[in-house]
């Protein structure tokens, strides 16, 4: 059994994150009731969940039309887009050092992919849309994690996860159909004696990736809370550069001089 359904996997990640956060909040931390009403969740959390779900969907759709390298190149503009959106919509001011560092950080990662550039208008639209939505999401989560809202990282994920899972579930049906559900239900729906291999491994990997996704989302919120949405996006570019280095070290991928210079510039 192979499970090549990224949107369905993200649905599972969100459900797993909600279960873990609920257990932590009500059984370990000992909270007796949730802090946000249903109306507050719709008003405050829904926009964050919609941005997250649509960014996942558009990011996956873009890969049908453009190479991952070009997708990464467009995504490297996220720090600059985040700064611009913060200035326009939140009336924030940034120092000259921040403005001068943006082209260096963004172009450094773009240099890593420029040799593999392939252009498709629809793919570029989806990739750019996903990048903008990620920037908007980081600004929204930065506002929700500010002292005025009194939400910590675990609580925010607890509220965001089920709404995101619902939106992603509908997107999964549109993009991937019902096959992801059928594969998960295969052990219980198959005829007796029918050979089914790999299901246990897939389930184990889904649970492991769900735990990883939960911790990653909490870390993502913590970084935003302690620093800023712009810093989060900058660290995302650094992470991409480190991923290139890890890929070269483990899989022995070739690395051109331009890519090496791009990594060094970004870092």
PDB file of C-alpha atoms in Angstrom:
ATOM      1  CA  UNK A   1       0.000   0.000   0.000  1.00  0.00           C
ATOM      2  CA  UNK A   2       1.241   3.478  -0.932  1.00  0.00           C
ATOM      3  CA  UNK A   3      -0.428   6.618   0.389  1.00  0.00           C
ATOM      4  CA  UNK A   4       0.397   9.449  -2.016  1.00  0.00           C
ATOM      5  CA  UNK A   5      -2.305  11.898  -0.951  1.00  0.00           C
ATOM      6  CA  UNK A   6      -0.749  15.041   0.587  1.00  0.00           C
ATOM      7  CA  UNK A   7      -4.040  16.809   1.373  1.00  0.00           C
ATOM      8  CA  UNK A   8      -5.464  13.691   3.052  1.00  0.00           C
ATOM      9  CA  UNK A   9      -2.270  13.358   5.084  1.00  0.00           C
ATOM     10  CA  UNK A  10      -2.633  16.982   6.217  1.00  0.00           C
ATOM     11  CA  UNK A  11      -6.217  16.226   7.323  1.00  0.00           C
ATOM     12  CA  UNK A  12      -4.853  13.367   9.448  1.00  0.00           C
ATOM     13  CA  UNK A  13      -2.163  15.676  10.827  1.00  0.00           C
ATOM     14  CA  UNK A  14      -4.767  18.225  11.917  1.00  0.00           C
ATOM     15  CA  UNK A  15      -6.969  15.591  13.566  1.00  0.00           C
ATOM     16  CA  UNK A  16      -3.946  14.141  15.368  1.00  0.00           C
ATOM     17  CA  UNK A  17      -2.862  17.631  16.478  1.00  0.00           C
ATOM     18  CA  UNK A  18      -6.331  18.374  17.867  1.00  0.00           C
ATOM     19  CA  UNK A  19      -6.396  15.112  19.870  1.00  0.00           C
ATOM     20  CA  UNK A  20      -2.931  15.711  21.350  1.00  0.00           C
ATOM     21  CA  UNK A  21      -3.632  19.353  22.188  1.00  0.00           C
ATOM     22  CA  UNK A  22      -6.978  18.487  23.781  1.00  0.00           C
ATOM     23  CA  UNK A  23      -5.329  15.817  25.920  1.00  0.00           C
ATOM     24  CA  UNK A  24      -2.611  18.263  27.013  1.00  0.00           C
ATOM     25  CA  UNK A  25      -5.006  21.148  27.771  1.00  0.00           C
ATOM     26  CA  UNK A  26      -7.663  19.222  29.704  1.00  0.00           C
ATOM     27  CA  UNK A  27      -5.721  16.323  31.240  1.00  0.00           C
ATOM     28  CA  UNK A  28      -2.159  17.553  31.751  1.00  0.00           C
ATOM     29  CA  UNK A  29      -2.538  21.301  32.137  1.00  0.00           C
ATOM     30  CA  UNK A  30      -5.871  20.830  33.893  1.00  0.00           C
ATOM     31  CA  UNK A  31      -8.029  23.475  32.218  1.00  0.00           C
ATOM     32  CA  UNK A  32     -11.704  22.898  32.979  1.00  0.00           C
ATOM     33  CA  UNK A  33     -13.214  24.586  29.927  1.00  0.00           C
ATOM     34  CA  UNK A  34     -12.253  26.074  26.599  1.00  0.00           C
ATOM     35  CA  UNK A  35     -11.402  29.757  26.479  1.00  0.00           C
ATOM     36  CA  UNK A  36     -13.082  30.797  23.203  1.00  0.00           C
ATOM     37  CA  UNK A  37     -16.785  30.708  22.438  1.00  0.00           C
ATOM     38  CA  UNK A  38     -18.073  29.333  19.141  1.00  0.00           C
ATOM     39  CA  UNK A  39     -18.661  32.864  17.838  1.00  0.00           C
ATOM     40  CA  UNK A  40     -15.106  33.870  18.755  1.00  0.00           C
ATOM     41  CA  UNK A  41     -13.724  30.808  16.993  1.00  0.00           C
ATOM     42  CA  UNK A  42     -15.626  31.687  13.817  1.00  0.00           C
ATOM     43  CA  UNK A  43     -14.482  35.307  13.958  1.00  0.00           C
ATOM     44  CA  UNK A  44     -10.872  34.816  15.091  1.00  0.00           C
ATOM     45  CA  UNK A  45      -9.797  31.292  14.147  1.00  0.00           C
ATOM     46  CA  UNK A  46     -11.703  30.681  10.911  1.00  0.00           C
ATOM     47  CA  UNK A  47      -9.587  33.099   8.786  1.00  0.00           C
ATOM     48  CA  UNK A  48      -6.398  31.428  10.047  1.00  0.00           C
ATOM     49  CA  UNK A  49      -7.747  27.963   9.228  1.00  0.00           C
ATOM     50  CA  UNK A  50      -8.930  29.006   5.761  1.00  0.00           C
ATOM     51  CA  UNK A  51      -5.535  30.521   4.920  1.00  0.00           C
ATOM     52  CA  UNK A  52      -3.770  27.361   6.081  1.00  0.00           C
ATOM     53  CA  UNK A  53      -6.073  24.989   4.173  1.00  0.00           C
ATOM     54  CA  UNK A  54      -5.964  26.973   0.940  1.00  0.00           C
ATOM     55  CA  UNK A  55      -2.168  27.404   1.119  1.00  0.00           C
ATOM     56  CA  UNK A  56      -1.765  23.622   1.417  1.00  0.00           C
ATOM     57  CA  UNK A  57      -4.142  23.007  -1.495  1.00  0.00           C
ATOM     58  CA  UNK A  58      -2.599  25.638  -3.781  1.00  0.00           C
ATOM     59  CA  UNK A  59       0.925  24.515  -2.927  1.00  0.00           C
ATOM     60  CA  UNK A  60       0.094  20.940  -3.911  1.00  0.00           C
ATOM     61  CA  UNK A  61      -1.735  22.037  -7.062  1.00  0.00           C
ATOM     62  CA  UNK A  62       1.271  24.089  -8.177  1.00  0.00           C
ATOM     63  CA  UNK A  63       3.453  20.970  -8.199  1.00  0.00           C
ATOM     64  CA  UNK A  64       1.285  19.509 -10.957  1.00  0.00           C
ATOM     65  CA  UNK A  65       2.468  22.256 -13.316  1.00  0.00           C
ATOM     66  CA  UNK A  66       5.926  23.383 -12.157  1.00  0.00           C
ATOM     67  CA  UNK A  67       9.016  21.725 -10.731  1.00  0.00           C
ATOM     68  CA  UNK A  68       9.519  21.767  -6.944  1.00  0.00           C
ATOM     69  CA  UNK A  69      12.598  23.935  -7.498  1.00  0.00           C
ATOM     70  CA  UNK A  70      10.556  26.683  -9.184  1.00  0.00           C
ATOM     71  CA  UNK A  71       7.939  26.340  -6.454  1.00  0.00           C
ATOM     72  CA  UNK A  72      10.692  26.833  -3.866  1.00  0.00           C
ATOM     73  CA  UNK A  73      11.989  29.837  -5.762  1.00  0.00           C
ATOM     74  CA  UNK A  74       8.590  31.565  -5.686  1.00  0.00           C
ATOM     75  CA  UNK A  75       8.148  30.590  -2.032  1.00  0.00           C
ATOM     76  CA  UNK A  76      11.423  32.297  -1.163  1.00  0.00           C
ATOM     77  CA  UNK A  77       9.655  35.634  -1.580  1.00  0.00           C
ATOM     78  CA  UNK A  78       7.531  35.004   1.548  1.00  0.00           C
ATOM     79  CA  UNK A  79       9.587  37.232   3.923  1.00  0.00           C
ATOM     80  CA  UNK A  80       9.256  40.210   1.565  1.00  0.00           C
ATOM     81  CA  UNK A  81       5.523  39.571   1.034  1.00  0.00           C
ATOM     82  CA  UNK A  82       5.030  39.319   4.815  1.00  0.00           C
ATOM     83  CA  UNK A  83       6.766  42.653   5.363  1.00  0.00           C
ATOM     84  CA  UNK A  84       4.704  44.349   2.638  1.00  0.00           C
ATOM     85  CA  UNK A  85       1.415  42.972   3.990  1.00  0.00           C
ATOM     86  CA  UNK A  86       2.315  44.024   7.541  1.00  0.00           C
ATOM     87  CA  UNK A  87       3.021  47.568   6.330  1.00  0.00           C
ATOM     88  CA  UNK A  88      -0.172  47.834   4.252  1.00  0.00           C
ATOM     89  CA  UNK A  89      -2.711  46.145   6.531  1.00  0.00           C
ATOM     90  CA  UNK A  90      -1.218  46.442  10.026  1.00  0.00           C
ATOM     91  CA  UNK A  91       0.494  49.817   9.538  1.00  0.00           C
ATOM     92  CA  UNK A  92       3.744  48.442  10.949  1.00  0.00           C
ATOM     93  CA  UNK A  93       7.103  50.108  10.447  1.00  0.00           C
ATOM     94  CA  UNK A  94      10.353  48.280   9.791  1.00  0.00           C
ATOM     95  CA  UNK A  95      13.927  49.483  10.054  1.00  0.00           C
ATOM     96  CA  UNK A  96      16.141  50.126   7.069  1.00  0.00           C
ATOM     97  CA  UNK A  97      18.146  47.014   7.979  1.00  0.00           C
ATOM     98  CA  UNK A  98      15.028  44.889   7.521  1.00  0.00           C
ATOM     99  CA  UNK A  99      14.275  46.358   4.088  1.00  0.00           C
ATOM    100  CA  UNK A 100      17.873  45.955   2.935  1.00  0.00           C
ATOM    101  CA  UNK A 101      18.045  42.349   4.129  1.00  0.00           C
ATOM    102  CA  UNK A 102      14.910  41.229   2.265  1.00  0.00           C
ATOM    103  CA  UNK A 103      16.404  41.135  -1.272  1.00  0.00           C
ATOM    104  CA  UNK A 104      19.486  39.313   0.029  1.00  0.00           C
ATOM    105  CA  UNK A 105      17.488  36.648   1.870  1.00  0.00           C
ATOM    106  CA  UNK A 106      14.944  36.147  -0.919  1.00  0.00           C
ATOM    107  CA  UNK A 107      17.382  36.167  -3.830  1.00  0.00           C
ATOM    108  CA  UNK A 108      19.788  33.856  -2.009  1.00  0.00           C
ATOM    109  CA  UNK A 109      17.262  31.045  -1.989  1.00  0.00           C
ATOM    110  CA  UNK A 110      16.039  31.921  -5.490  1.00  0.00           C
ATOM    111  CA  UNK A 111      19.594  31.396  -6.790  1.00  0.00           C
ATOM    112  CA  UNK A 112      19.402  27.791  -5.572  1.00  0.00           C
ATOM    113  CA  UNK A 113      16.625  27.066  -8.084  1.00  0.00           C
ATOM    114  CA  UNK A 114      17.239  29.395 -11.008  1.00  0.00           C
ATOM    115  CA  UNK A 115      19.039  26.761 -13.100  1.00  0.00           C
ATOM    116  CA  UNK A 116      16.004  24.470 -12.935  1.00  0.00           C
ATOM    117  CA  UNK A 117      13.464  27.156 -13.832  1.00  0.00           C
ATOM    118  CA  UNK A 118      10.420  26.033 -15.819  1.00  0.00           C
ATOM    119  CA  UNK A 119       7.543  28.435 -16.260  1.00  0.00           C
ATOM    120  CA  UNK A 120       3.852  27.621 -16.333  1.00  0.00           C
ATOM    121  CA  UNK A 121       1.367  30.428 -15.747  1.00  0.00           C
ATOM    122  CA  UNK A 122      -1.160  28.332 -13.833  1.00  0.00           C
ATOM    123  CA  UNK A 123       1.511  26.672 -11.728  1.00  0.00           C
ATOM    124  CA  UNK A 124       3.088  30.052 -10.954  1.00  0.00           C
ATOM    125  CA  UNK A 125      -0.345  31.404  -9.965  1.00  0.00           C
ATOM    126  CA  UNK A 126      -0.952  28.538  -7.523  1.00  0.00           C
ATOM    127  CA  UNK A 127       2.564  28.780  -6.054  1.00  0.00           C
ATOM    128  CA  UNK A 128       2.330  32.560  -5.643  1.00  0.00           C
ATOM    129  CA  UNK A 129      -1.113  32.232  -4.093  1.00  0.00           C
ATOM    130  CA  UNK A 130       0.188  29.676  -1.601  1.00  0.00           C
ATOM    131  CA  UNK A 131       3.084  31.998  -0.710  1.00  0.00           C
ATOM    132  CA  UNK A 132       0.784  34.971  -0.119  1.00  0.00           C
ATOM    133  CA  UNK A 133      -1.593  32.855   1.967  1.00  0.00           C
ATOM    134  CA  UNK A 134       1.290  31.622   4.131  1.00  0.00           C
ATOM    135  CA  UNK A 135       2.326  35.223   4.703  1.00  0.00           C
ATOM    136  CA  UNK A 136      -1.248  36.205   5.644  1.00  0.00           C
ATOM    137  CA  UNK A 137      -1.473  33.192   7.968  1.00  0.00           C
ATOM    138  CA  UNK A 138       1.723  34.181   9.763  1.00  0.00           C
ATOM    139  CA  UNK A 139       0.377  37.718  10.324  1.00  0.00           C
ATOM    140  CA  UNK A 140      -2.948  36.408  11.643  1.00  0.00           C
ATOM    141  CA  UNK A 141      -1.275  33.964  14.012  1.00  0.00           C
ATOM    142  CA  UNK A 142       1.058  36.712  15.169  1.00  0.00           C
ATOM    143  CA  UNK A 143      -1.968  38.842  16.093  1.00  0.00           C
ATOM    144  CA  UNK A 144      -3.743  35.939  17.829  1.00  0.00           C
ATOM    145  CA  UNK A 145      -0.634  35.112  19.862  1.00  0.00           C
ATOM    146  CA  UNK A 146      -0.179  38.683  21.045  1.00  0.00           C
ATOM    147  CA  UNK A 147      -0.771  39.421  24.773  1.00  0.00           C
ATOM    148  CA  UNK A 148      -4.126  41.086  24.021  1.00  0.00           C
ATOM    149  CA  UNK A 149      -5.679  37.773  22.898  1.00  0.00           C
ATOM    150  CA  UNK A 150      -4.288  35.625  25.742  1.00  0.00           C
ATOM    151  CA  UNK A 151      -3.834  32.536  23.542  1.00  0.00           C
ATOM    152  CA  UNK A 152      -0.805  30.280  23.883  1.00  0.00           C
ATOM    153  CA  UNK A 153       0.591  28.116  21.081  1.00  0.00           C
ATOM    154  CA  UNK A 154      -1.075  24.861  22.171  1.00  0.00           C
ATOM    155  CA  UNK A 155      -4.471  26.511  22.601  1.00  0.00           C
ATOM    156  CA  UNK A 156      -4.264  28.168  19.193  1.00  0.00           C
ATOM    157  CA  UNK A 157      -3.459  24.845  17.527  1.00  0.00           C
ATOM    158  CA  UNK A 158      -6.296  23.213  19.486  1.00  0.00           C
ATOM    159  CA  UNK A 159      -8.794  25.688  18.033  1.00  0.00           C
ATOM    160  CA  UNK A 160      -7.278  25.856  14.535  1.00  0.00           C
ATOM    161  CA  UNK A 161      -6.823  22.125  13.893  1.00  0.00           C
ATOM    162  CA  UNK A 162     -10.469  20.909  13.678  1.00  0.00           C
ATOM    163  CA  UNK A 163     -11.592  23.828  11.487  1.00  0.00           C
ATOM    164  CA  UNK A 164      -8.579  23.333   9.213  1.00  0.00           C
ATOM    165  CA  UNK A 165      -9.276  19.593   9.055  1.00  0.00           C
ATOM    166  CA  UNK A 166     -12.854  20.286   7.943  1.00  0.00           C
ATOM    167  CA  UNK A 167     -11.784  22.661   5.164  1.00  0.00           C
ATOM    168  CA  UNK A 168      -9.007  20.306   4.076  1.00  0.00           C
ATOM    169  CA  UNK A 169     -11.420  17.363   4.036  1.00  0.00           C
ATOM    170  CA  UNK A 170     -13.603  19.103   1.444  1.00  0.00           C
ATOM    171  CA  UNK A 171     -10.515  20.089  -0.567  1.00  0.00           C
ATOM    172  CA  UNK A 172      -9.319  16.479  -0.369  1.00  0.00           C
ATOM    173  CA  UNK A 173     -12.607  15.257  -1.882  1.00  0.00           C
ATOM    174  CA  UNK A 174     -12.241  17.774  -4.715  1.00  0.00           C
ATOM    175  CA  UNK A 175      -8.560  17.128  -5.432  1.00  0.00           C
ATOM    176  CA  UNK A 176      -7.981  13.496  -4.447  1.00  0.00           C
ATOM    177  CA  UNK A 177     -11.446  11.925  -4.438  1.00  0.00           C
ATOM    178  CA  UNK A 178     -12.477   9.172  -2.055  1.00  0.00           C
ATOM    179  CA  UNK A 179      -9.463   6.924  -2.678  1.00  0.00           C
ATOM    180  CA  UNK A 180      -7.589   8.139   0.445  1.00  0.00           C
ATOM    181  CA  UNK A 181     -10.567   7.095   2.594  1.00  0.00           C
ATOM    182  CA  UNK A 182     -10.936   3.763   0.810  1.00  0.00           C
ATOM    183  CA  UNK A 183      -7.281   2.891   1.426  1.00  0.00           C
ATOM    184  CA  UNK A 184      -7.571   3.690   5.130  1.00  0.00           C
ATOM    185  CA  UNK A 185     -10.722   1.572   5.392  1.00  0.00           C
ATOM    186  CA  UNK A 186      -9.276  -1.290   3.319  1.00  0.00           C
ATOM    187  CA  UNK A 187      -8.411  -3.586   6.284  1.00  0.00           C
ATOM    188  CA  UNK A 188     -12.034  -3.507   7.464  1.00  0.00           C
ATOM    189  CA  UNK A 189     -13.777  -3.520   4.074  1.00  0.00           C
ATOM    190  CA  UNK A 190     -11.708  -6.183   2.305  1.00  0.00           C
ATOM    191  CA  UNK A 191     -13.050  -9.684   1.824  1.00  0.00           C
ATOM    192  CA  UNK A 192     -11.791 -12.293   4.297  1.00  0.00           C
ATOM    193  CA  UNK A 193      -8.538 -13.821   3.131  1.00  0.00           C
ATOM    194  CA  UNK A 194      -7.783 -11.043   0.628  1.00  0.00           C
ATOM    195  CA  UNK A 195      -4.071 -10.109   0.792  1.00  0.00           C
ATOM    196  CA  UNK A 196      -3.421  -6.557   1.979  1.00  0.00           C
ATOM    197  CA  UNK A 197       0.186  -5.572   2.522  1.00  0.00           C
ATOM    198  CA  UNK A 198       1.782  -2.468   3.953  1.00  0.00           C
ATOM    199  CA  UNK A 199      -1.267  -1.205   5.866  1.00  0.00           C
ATOM    200  CA  UNK A 200       0.422  -1.498   9.266  1.00  0.00           C
ATOM    201  CA  UNK A 201       3.460   0.406   8.013  1.00  0.00           C
ATOM    202  CA  UNK A 202       1.294   3.150   6.496  1.00  0.00           C
ATOM    203  CA  UNK A 203      -0.694   3.517   9.744  1.00  0.00           C
ATOM    204  CA  UNK A 204       2.514   3.657  11.788  1.00  0.00           C
ATOM    205  CA  UNK A 205       3.992   6.320   9.500  1.00  0.00           C
ATOM    206  CA  UNK A 206       0.779   8.369   9.564  1.00  0.00           C
ATOM    207  CA  UNK A 207       0.773   8.366  13.372  1.00  0.00           C
ATOM    208  CA  UNK A 208       4.473   9.247  13.494  1.00  0.00           C
ATOM    209  CA  UNK A 209       4.047  12.049  10.959  1.00  0.00           C
ATOM    210  CA  UNK A 210       0.983  13.271  12.889  1.00  0.00           C
ATOM    211  CA  UNK A 211       3.042  13.610  16.065  1.00  0.00           C
ATOM    212  CA  UNK A 212       5.774  15.379  14.110  1.00  0.00           C
ATOM    213  CA  UNK A 213       3.237  17.741  12.514  1.00  0.00           C
ATOM    214  CA  UNK A 214       1.743  18.601  15.908  1.00  0.00           C
ATOM    215  CA  UNK A 215       5.126  19.467  17.406  1.00  0.00           C
ATOM    216  CA  UNK A 216       6.116  21.381  14.262  1.00  0.00           C
ATOM    217  CA  UNK A 217       2.951  23.502  14.367  1.00  0.00           C
ATOM    218  CA  UNK A 218       3.445  24.275  18.060  1.00  0.00           C
ATOM    219  CA  UNK A 219       7.071  25.243  17.375  1.00  0.00           C
ATOM    220  CA  UNK A 220       5.839  27.397  14.488  1.00  0.00           C
ATOM    221  CA  UNK A 221       3.450  29.258  16.798  1.00  0.00           C
ATOM    222  CA  UNK A 222       6.097  29.596  19.515  1.00  0.00           C
ATOM    223  CA  UNK A 223       8.545  31.210  17.095  1.00  0.00           C
ATOM    224  CA  UNK A 224       5.838  33.654  16.000  1.00  0.00           C
ATOM    225  CA  UNK A 225       4.918  34.411  19.611  1.00  0.00           C
ATOM    226  CA  UNK A 226       8.471  35.061  20.795  1.00  0.00           C
ATOM    227  CA  UNK A 227       9.742  36.816  17.657  1.00  0.00           C
ATOM    228  CA  UNK A 228       7.529  37.985  14.771  1.00  0.00           C
ATOM    229  CA  UNK A 229       5.782  36.722  11.609  1.00  0.00           C
ATOM    230  CA  UNK A 230       8.625  38.133   9.495  1.00  0.00           C
ATOM    231  CA  UNK A 231      11.230  36.219  11.504  1.00  0.00           C
ATOM    232  CA  UNK A 232       9.189  33.054  11.021  1.00  0.00           C
ATOM    233  CA  UNK A 233       9.265  33.479   7.238  1.00  0.00           C
ATOM    234  CA  UNK A 234      12.994  34.259   7.251  1.00  0.00           C
ATOM    235  CA  UNK A 235      13.638  31.088   9.260  1.00  0.00           C
ATOM    236  CA  UNK A 236      11.529  29.235   6.687  1.00  0.00           C
ATOM    237  CA  UNK A 237      14.013  30.293   4.007  1.00  0.00           C
ATOM    238  CA  UNK A 238      16.920  29.217   6.211  1.00  0.00           C
ATOM    239  CA  UNK A 239      15.186  25.861   6.703  1.00  0.00           C
ATOM    240  CA  UNK A 240      14.949  25.447   2.922  1.00  0.00           C
ATOM    241  CA  UNK A 241      18.686  26.068   2.583  1.00  0.00           C
ATOM    242  CA  UNK A 242      19.445  23.559   5.326  1.00  0.00           C
ATOM    243  CA  UNK A 243      17.146  21.050   3.588  1.00  0.00           C
ATOM    244  CA  UNK A 244      19.269  21.388   0.473  1.00  0.00           C
ATOM    245  CA  UNK A 245      22.389  20.654   2.532  1.00  0.00           C
ATOM    246  CA  UNK A 246      20.791  17.637   4.225  1.00  0.00           C
ATOM    247  CA  UNK A 247      19.605  16.325   0.854  1.00  0.00           C
ATOM    248  CA  UNK A 248      23.124  16.604  -0.546  1.00  0.00           C
ATOM    249  CA  UNK A 249      24.609  14.895   2.513  1.00  0.00           C
ATOM    250  CA  UNK A 250      22.133  11.995   2.635  1.00  0.00           C
ATOM    251  CA  UNK A 251      21.106  11.432  -0.986  1.00  0.00           C
ATOM    252  CA  UNK A 252      24.343  12.653  -2.608  1.00  0.00           C
ATOM    253  CA  UNK A 253      22.483  15.054  -4.902  1.00  0.00           C
ATOM    254  CA  UNK A 254      24.658  17.205  -7.123  1.00  0.00           C
ATOM    255  CA  UNK A 255      25.095  20.834  -6.057  1.00  0.00           C
ATOM    256  CA  UNK A 256      26.029  23.518  -8.583  1.00  0.00           C
ATOM    257  CA  UNK A 257      28.200  26.514  -7.788  1.00  0.00           C
ATOM    258  CA  UNK A 258      25.191  28.841  -8.201  1.00  0.00           C
ATOM    259  CA  UNK A 259      23.196  26.804  -5.682  1.00  0.00           C
ATOM    260  CA  UNK A 260      26.055  26.788  -3.185  1.00  0.00           C
ATOM    261  CA  UNK A 261      26.401  30.567  -3.531  1.00  0.00           C
ATOM    262  CA  UNK A 262      22.638  30.959  -3.054  1.00  0.00           C
ATOM    263  CA  UNK A 263      22.672  28.934   0.153  1.00  0.00           C
ATOM    264  CA  UNK A 264      25.612  30.928   1.476  1.00  0.00           C
ATOM    265  CA  UNK A 265      23.946  34.236   0.595  1.00  0.00           C
ATOM    266  CA  UNK A 266      20.685  33.327   2.302  1.00  0.00           C
ATOM    267  CA  UNK A 267      22.406  32.045   5.447  1.00  0.00           C
TER     268      UNK A 267
END
